[in-house]
Amino acid sequence: MPKNQLTIVGAFTVLATVFAVYSWAVLGTGPKPDEGSGFVVIESEKQHLVTPEMLAATEKVERTTAPAFRAEATDGKAYDLAELTRKGPVVLAFIKEGCPCSIESQPYFNRLFEAYGAKVPFFGVIDGPVNRAGKWGRVNHAAFPILSDVDLTIIHDYKAESSAYLALVSQGGTIEKLWPGYSVEMLDEASARLAKLADMDVQPIDTTGAPQGEMLTGCPF
């Protein structure tokens, strides 16, 4: 290719990159530019609010037997729900690779883990293989192991329609609560329920920046 044509192609590449960054950062459209993480964030033109139908569906799941599973996690171990719940309650946070809400909700779920994780094991459940789960966890600073659910068996069994769902499974294997998204009020409720199940005092959770009033959910699985 002639030198002048290479210069033109290079200029267009730079302009396209600048426009992509501007579109995401300023206009709020288009995927988030890949900053070396290997992930492209799914385009989200508006926030996903939890609907009354989603709330009703999660309420039907509560107080039912938690679906059994055995899955490989990012810490190199395989976890069996029956073994876990013989010892105490368990929390499952559902993650969709590339979903902005999964990324935005993770710091709040980390804070719940930091407050109660000594007595209640937490796990992410992601729609991808272990290597991708590990990379997602590192990039997004997940404080707990992430289970691989490539075929979405766990996700579908727990009726998680989208990312940012959070399930609290009590000792013995009953779904105590399934939240279809997150908010200040949801995080406060989760903290109170975890404290009760773990026989602890309620711990303060920093909910700064979390949605108030209505729960936000993520991208559909």
mmCIF file of C-alpha atoms in Angstrom:
data_model
loop_
_atom_site.group_PDB
_atom_site.id
_atom_site.type_symbol
_atom_site.label_atom_id
_atom_site.label_comp_id
_atom_site.label_asym_id
_atom_site.label_seq_id
_atom_site.Cartn_x
_atom_site.Cartn_y
_atom_site.Cartn_z
ATOM 1 C CA MET A 1 0.000 0.000 0.000
ATOM 2 C CA PRO A 2 1.429 3.443 -0.886
ATOM 3 C CA LYS A 3 2.688 5.556 2.006
ATOM 4 C CA ASN A 4 0.004 8.232 1.568
ATOM 5 C CA GLN A 5 -2.740 5.588 1.713
ATOM 6 C CA LEU A 6 -1.227 4.123 4.911
ATOM 7 C CA THR A 7 -1.281 7.588 6.435
ATOM 8 C CA ILE A 8 -4.951 8.025 5.548
ATOM 9 C CA VAL A 9 -5.854 4.591 6.981
ATOM 10 C CA GLY A 10 -3.959 5.385 10.164
ATOM 11 C CA ALA A 11 -5.747 8.701 10.530
ATOM 12 C CA PHE A 12 -9.146 7.061 10.130
ATOM 13 C CA THR A 13 -8.211 4.417 12.721
ATOM 14 C CA VAL A 14 -7.279 7.098 15.242
ATOM 15 C CA LEU A 15 -10.474 9.042 14.519
ATOM 16 C CA ALA A 16 -12.577 5.886 14.918
ATOM 17 C CA THR A 17 -10.939 5.112 18.250
ATOM 18 C CA VAL A 18 -11.439 8.665 19.501
ATOM 19 C CA PHE A 19 -15.092 8.599 18.427
ATOM 20 C CA ALA A 20 -15.657 5.237 20.168
ATOM 21 C CA VAL A 21 -14.251 6.574 23.424
ATOM 22 C CA TYR A 22 -16.235 9.819 23.086
ATOM 23 C CA SER A 23 -19.456 7.908 22.323
ATOM 24 C CA TRP A 24 -19.094 5.734 25.402
ATOM 25 C CA ALA A 25 -17.759 8.289 27.871
ATOM 26 C CA VAL A 26 -19.716 11.396 26.823
ATOM 27 C CA LEU A 27 -22.752 10.315 24.833
ATOM 28 C CA GLY A 28 -23.297 7.081 26.759
ATOM 29 C CA THR A 29 -23.790 4.997 23.611
ATOM 30 C CA GLY A 30 -21.926 2.086 22.111
ATOM 31 C CA PRO A 31 -19.786 -0.565 23.812
ATOM 32 C CA LYS A 32 -17.169 0.405 26.334
ATOM 33 C CA PRO A 33 -13.773 0.357 24.622
ATOM 34 C CA ASP A 34 -11.659 -2.687 25.444
ATOM 35 C CA GLU A 35 -8.856 -1.428 27.681
ATOM 36 C CA GLY A 36 -6.760 -4.573 27.420
ATOM 37 C CA SER A 37 -9.103 -6.594 29.603
ATOM 38 C CA GLY A 38 -10.378 -8.794 26.799
ATOM 39 C CA PHE A 39 -13.967 -7.781 27.502
ATOM 40 C CA VAL A 40 -16.304 -5.550 25.534
ATOM 41 C CA VAL A 41 -19.196 -4.221 27.570
ATOM 42 C CA ILE A 42 -22.597 -4.875 26.044
ATOM 43 C CA GLU A 43 -24.325 -1.722 24.834
ATOM 44 C CA SER A 44 -26.935 -0.534 27.304
ATOM 45 C CA GLU A 45 -29.033 2.424 26.151
ATOM 46 C CA LYS A 46 -31.038 2.602 29.351
ATOM 47 C CA GLN A 47 -31.025 1.148 32.817
ATOM 48 C CA HIS A 48 -32.956 -2.067 33.330
ATOM 49 C CA LEU A 49 -35.503 -1.690 36.109
ATOM 50 C CA VAL A 50 -36.853 -4.742 37.882
ATOM 51 C CA THR A 51 -40.442 -5.294 36.760
ATOM 52 C CA PRO A 52 -43.408 -6.448 38.867
ATOM 53 C CA GLU A 53 -43.370 -9.670 36.837
ATOM 54 C CA MET A 54 -39.749 -10.323 37.784
ATOM 55 C CA LEU A 55 -40.536 -9.721 41.443
ATOM 56 C CA ALA A 56 -43.507 -12.087 41.303
ATOM 57 C CA ALA A 57 -41.403 -14.786 39.628
ATOM 58 C CA THR A 58 -38.677 -14.578 42.283
ATOM 59 C CA GLU A 59 -41.242 -14.746 45.090
ATOM 60 C CA LYS A 60 -42.471 -18.092 43.710
ATOM 61 C CA VAL A 61 -38.955 -19.506 44.026
ATOM 62 C CA GLU A 62 -38.505 -18.496 47.662
ATOM 63 C CA ARG A 63 -38.945 -21.180 50.349
ATOM 64 C CA THR A 64 -38.431 -23.914 47.741
ATOM 65 C CA THR A 65 -35.592 -26.446 47.651
ATOM 66 C CA ALA A 66 -32.462 -24.944 46.121
ATOM 67 C CA PRO A 67 -31.494 -26.812 42.927
ATOM 68 C CA ALA A 68 -28.453 -29.001 43.492
ATOM 69 C CA PHE A 69 -25.240 -28.388 41.568
ATOM 70 C CA ARG A 70 -21.558 -29.186 41.481
ATOM 71 C CA ALA A 71 -19.426 -26.689 39.586
ATOM 72 C CA GLU A 72 -15.823 -25.694 39.074
ATOM 73 C CA ALA A 73 -14.725 -22.333 40.445
ATOM 74 C CA THR A 74 -12.003 -19.826 39.732
ATOM 75 C CA ASP A 75 -10.022 -20.914 42.799
ATOM 76 C CA GLY A 76 -9.429 -24.320 41.196
ATOM 77 C CA LYS A 77 -11.918 -26.160 43.388
ATOM 78 C CA ALA A 78 -15.243 -27.830 42.604
ATOM 79 C CA TYR A 79 -18.122 -26.946 44.901
ATOM 80 C CA ASP A 80 -21.195 -28.998 45.718
ATOM 81 C CA LEU A 81 -24.225 -27.115 47.055
ATOM 82 C CA ALA A 82 -25.327 -29.955 49.330
ATOM 83 C CA GLU A 83 -21.924 -30.014 51.021
ATOM 84 C CA LEU A 84 -21.906 -26.238 51.408
ATOM 85 C CA THR A 85 -25.389 -25.941 52.885
ATOM 86 C CA ARG A 86 -24.769 -28.695 55.411
ATOM 87 C CA LYS A 87 -22.483 -26.192 57.135
ATOM 88 C CA GLY A 88 -24.548 -23.033 56.749
ATOM 89 C CA PRO A 89 -26.093 -20.531 54.325
ATOM 90 C CA VAL A 90 -24.651 -19.697 50.896
ATOM 91 C CA VAL A 91 -24.953 -16.649 48.627
ATOM 92 C CA LEU A 92 -24.969 -16.851 44.817
ATOM 93 C CA ALA A 93 -24.457 -13.732 42.664
ATOM 94 C CA PHE A 94 -25.387 -14.211 39.011
ATOM 95 C CA ILE A 95 -23.055 -12.633 36.451
ATOM 96 C CA LYS A 96 -23.359 -12.134 32.699
ATOM 97 C CA GLU A 97 -20.066 -11.579 30.954
ATOM 98 C CA GLY A 98 -20.050 -8.155 29.293
ATOM 99 C CA CYS A 99 -23.060 -6.794 31.193
ATOM 100 C CA PRO A 100 -22.569 -3.326 32.713
ATOM 101 C CA CYS A 101 -24.881 -4.115 35.649
ATOM 102 C CA SER A 102 -22.749 -7.100 36.621
ATOM 103 C CA ILE A 103 -19.752 -4.797 36.770
ATOM 104 C CA GLU A 104 -21.612 -2.020 38.608
ATOM 105 C CA SER A 105 -23.223 -4.323 41.192
ATOM 106 C CA GLN A 106 -20.049 -6.270 42.006
ATOM 107 C CA PRO A 107 -18.587 -3.701 44.466
ATOM 108 C CA TYR A 108 -21.800 -3.840 46.534
ATOM 109 C CA PHE A 109 -21.808 -7.648 46.585
ATOM 110 C CA ASN A 110 -18.129 -7.488 47.573
ATOM 111 C CA ARG A 111 -19.095 -5.333 50.553
ATOM 112 C CA LEU A 112 -21.699 -7.852 51.665
ATOM 113 C CA PHE A 113 -19.054 -10.546 51.401
ATOM 114 C CA GLU A 114 -16.543 -8.488 53.385
ATOM 115 C CA ALA A 115 -19.145 -8.074 56.134
ATOM 116 C CA TYR A 116 -20.443 -11.671 56.295
ATOM 117 C CA GLY A 117 -18.105 -13.839 54.221
ATOM 118 C CA ALA A 118 -16.289 -15.192 57.270
ATOM 119 C CA LYS A 119 -19.455 -17.133 58.139
ATOM 120 C CA VAL A 120 -21.333 -17.261 54.829
ATOM 121 C CA PRO A 121 -19.566 -18.409 51.639
ATOM 122 C CA PHE A 122 -20.274 -16.313 48.549
ATOM 123 C CA PHE A 123 -19.955 -17.440 44.924
ATOM 124 C CA GLY A 124 -20.465 -15.762 41.600
ATOM 125 C CA VAL A 125 -22.155 -17.790 38.846
ATOM 126 C CA ILE A 126 -21.112 -16.720 35.345
ATOM 127 C CA ASP A 127 -22.221 -17.798 31.873
ATOM 128 C CA GLY A 128 -18.745 -18.773 30.736
ATOM 129 C CA PRO A 129 -15.827 -21.194 31.167
ATOM 130 C CA VAL A 130 -13.491 -21.103 34.135
ATOM 131 C CA ASN A 131 -10.722 -19.218 32.326
ATOM 132 C CA ARG A 132 -13.113 -16.436 31.335
ATOM 133 C CA ALA A 133 -14.649 -16.444 34.802
ATOM 134 C CA GLY A 134 -11.199 -16.000 36.306
ATOM 135 C CA LYS A 135 -10.401 -13.123 33.992
ATOM 136 C CA TRP A 136 -13.729 -11.435 34.759
ATOM 137 C CA GLY A 137 -13.087 -11.813 38.464
ATOM 138 C CA ARG A 138 -9.607 -10.289 38.220
ATOM 139 C CA VAL A 139 -10.668 -7.384 36.005
ATOM 140 C CA ASN A 140 -13.698 -6.560 38.161
ATOM 141 C CA HIS A 141 -12.077 -7.289 41.540
ATOM 142 C CA ALA A 142 -14.484 -10.027 42.626
ATOM 143 C CA ALA A 143 -13.839 -10.759 46.297
ATOM 144 C CA PHE A 144 -15.126 -14.338 46.112
ATOM 145 C CA PRO A 145 -14.804 -17.356 43.783
ATOM 146 C CA ILE A 146 -16.855 -17.518 40.597
ATOM 147 C CA LEU A 147 -18.501 -20.737 39.413
ATOM 148 C CA SER A 148 -18.475 -21.627 35.724
ATOM 149 C CA ASP A 149 -21.944 -22.245 34.249
ATOM 150 C CA VAL A 150 -21.269 -22.501 30.515
ATOM 151 C CA ASP A 151 -24.570 -24.176 29.630
ATOM 152 C CA LEU A 152 -26.531 -21.909 32.023
ATOM 153 C CA THR A 153 -27.887 -24.883 33.991
ATOM 154 C CA ILE A 154 -27.476 -23.239 37.415
ATOM 155 C CA ILE A 155 -28.672 -19.884 36.096
ATOM 156 C CA HIS A 156 -31.862 -21.350 34.643
ATOM 157 C CA ASP A 157 -32.491 -23.676 37.611
ATOM 158 C CA TYR A 158 -32.432 -20.667 39.938
ATOM 159 C CA LYS A 159 -34.741 -18.685 37.621
ATOM 160 C CA ALA A 160 -32.170 -15.902 37.191
ATOM 161 C CA GLU A 161 -33.538 -14.068 34.166
ATOM 162 C CA SER A 162 -30.671 -11.604 34.001
ATOM 163 C CA SER A 163 -27.453 -10.617 35.697
ATOM 164 C CA ALA A 164 -27.260 -8.936 39.126
ATOM 165 C CA TYR A 165 -29.665 -11.457 40.648
ATOM 166 C CA LEU A 166 -28.639 -12.506 44.165
ATOM 167 C CA ALA A 167 -29.765 -15.753 45.827
ATOM 168 C CA LEU A 168 -29.551 -16.477 49.545
ATOM 169 C CA VAL A 169 -29.700 -20.216 50.273
ATOM 170 C CA SER A 170 -30.219 -21.164 53.906
ATOM 171 C CA GLN A 171 -28.557 -24.014 55.785
ATOM 172 C CA GLY A 172 -30.209 -27.231 54.665
ATOM 173 C CA GLY A 173 -30.690 -26.054 51.082
ATOM 174 C CA THR A 174 -33.766 -23.820 50.890
ATOM 175 C CA ILE A 175 -33.893 -20.632 48.824
ATOM 176 C CA GLU A 176 -34.401 -18.075 51.562
ATOM 177 C CA LYS A 177 -34.536 -15.098 49.199
ATOM 178 C CA LEU A 178 -33.960 -14.351 45.518
ATOM 179 C CA TRP A 179 -33.474 -10.708 44.566
ATOM 180 C CA PRO A 180 -33.848 -9.893 40.844
ATOM 181 C CA GLY A 181 -31.565 -6.852 41.072
ATOM 182 C CA TYR A 182 -29.979 -4.467 43.531
ATOM 183 C CA SER A 183 -30.737 -1.170 45.248
ATOM 184 C CA VAL A 184 -30.004 0.553 48.549
ATOM 185 C CA GLU A 185 -33.057 -1.058 50.103
ATOM 186 C CA MET A 186 -32.195 -4.498 48.709
ATOM 187 C CA LEU A 187 -28.652 -4.307 50.053
ATOM 188 C CA ASP A 188 -29.952 -3.324 53.486
ATOM 189 C CA GLU A 189 -32.401 -6.236 53.436
ATOM 190 C CA ALA A 190 -29.682 -8.649 52.321
ATOM 191 C CA SER A 191 -27.451 -7.440 55.150
ATOM 192 C CA ALA A 192 -30.205 -7.979 57.724
ATOM 193 C CA ARG A 193 -31.046 -11.462 56.436
ATOM 194 C CA LEU A 194 -27.393 -12.487 56.310
ATOM 195 C CA ALA A 195 -26.843 -11.263 59.856
ATOM 196 C CA LYS A 196 -29.785 -13.321 61.089
ATOM 197 C CA LEU A 197 -28.746 -16.515 59.295
ATOM 198 C CA ALA A 198 -25.114 -16.111 60.343
ATOM 199 C CA ASP A 199 -26.082 -15.274 63.945
ATOM 200 C CA MET A 200 -24.233 -11.962 63.751
ATOM 201 C CA ASP A 201 -24.982 -8.334 64.442
ATOM 202 C CA VAL A 202 -26.089 -6.415 61.367
ATOM 203 C CA GLN A 203 -23.029 -4.929 59.738
ATOM 204 C CA PRO A 204 -23.035 -1.468 58.096
ATOM 205 C CA ILE A 205 -22.840 -1.676 54.290
ATOM 206 C CA ASP A 206 -21.724 1.282 52.197
ATOM 207 C CA THR A 207 -24.507 1.690 49.614
ATOM 208 C CA THR A 208 -23.268 5.007 48.233
ATOM 209 C CA GLY A 209 -24.126 5.247 44.549
ATOM 210 C CA ALA A 210 -26.564 2.326 44.533
ATOM 211 C CA PRO A 211 -30.015 2.961 43.022
ATOM 212 C CA GLN A 212 -32.703 4.019 45.471
ATOM 213 C CA GLY A 213 -36.364 3.106 45.457
ATOM 214 C CA GLU A 214 -36.351 0.786 42.459
ATOM 215 C CA MET A 215 -34.019 -2.145 41.894
ATOM 216 C CA LEU A 216 -31.815 -2.281 38.828
ATOM 217 C CA THR A 217 -31.240 -5.571 37.080
ATOM 218 C CA GLY A 218 -28.845 -6.537 34.287
ATOM 219 C CA CYS A 219 -28.783 -7.926 30.766
ATOM 220 C CA PRO A 220 -30.917 -11.014 30.062
ATOM 221 C CA PHE A 221 -29.187 -14.386 29.956
#
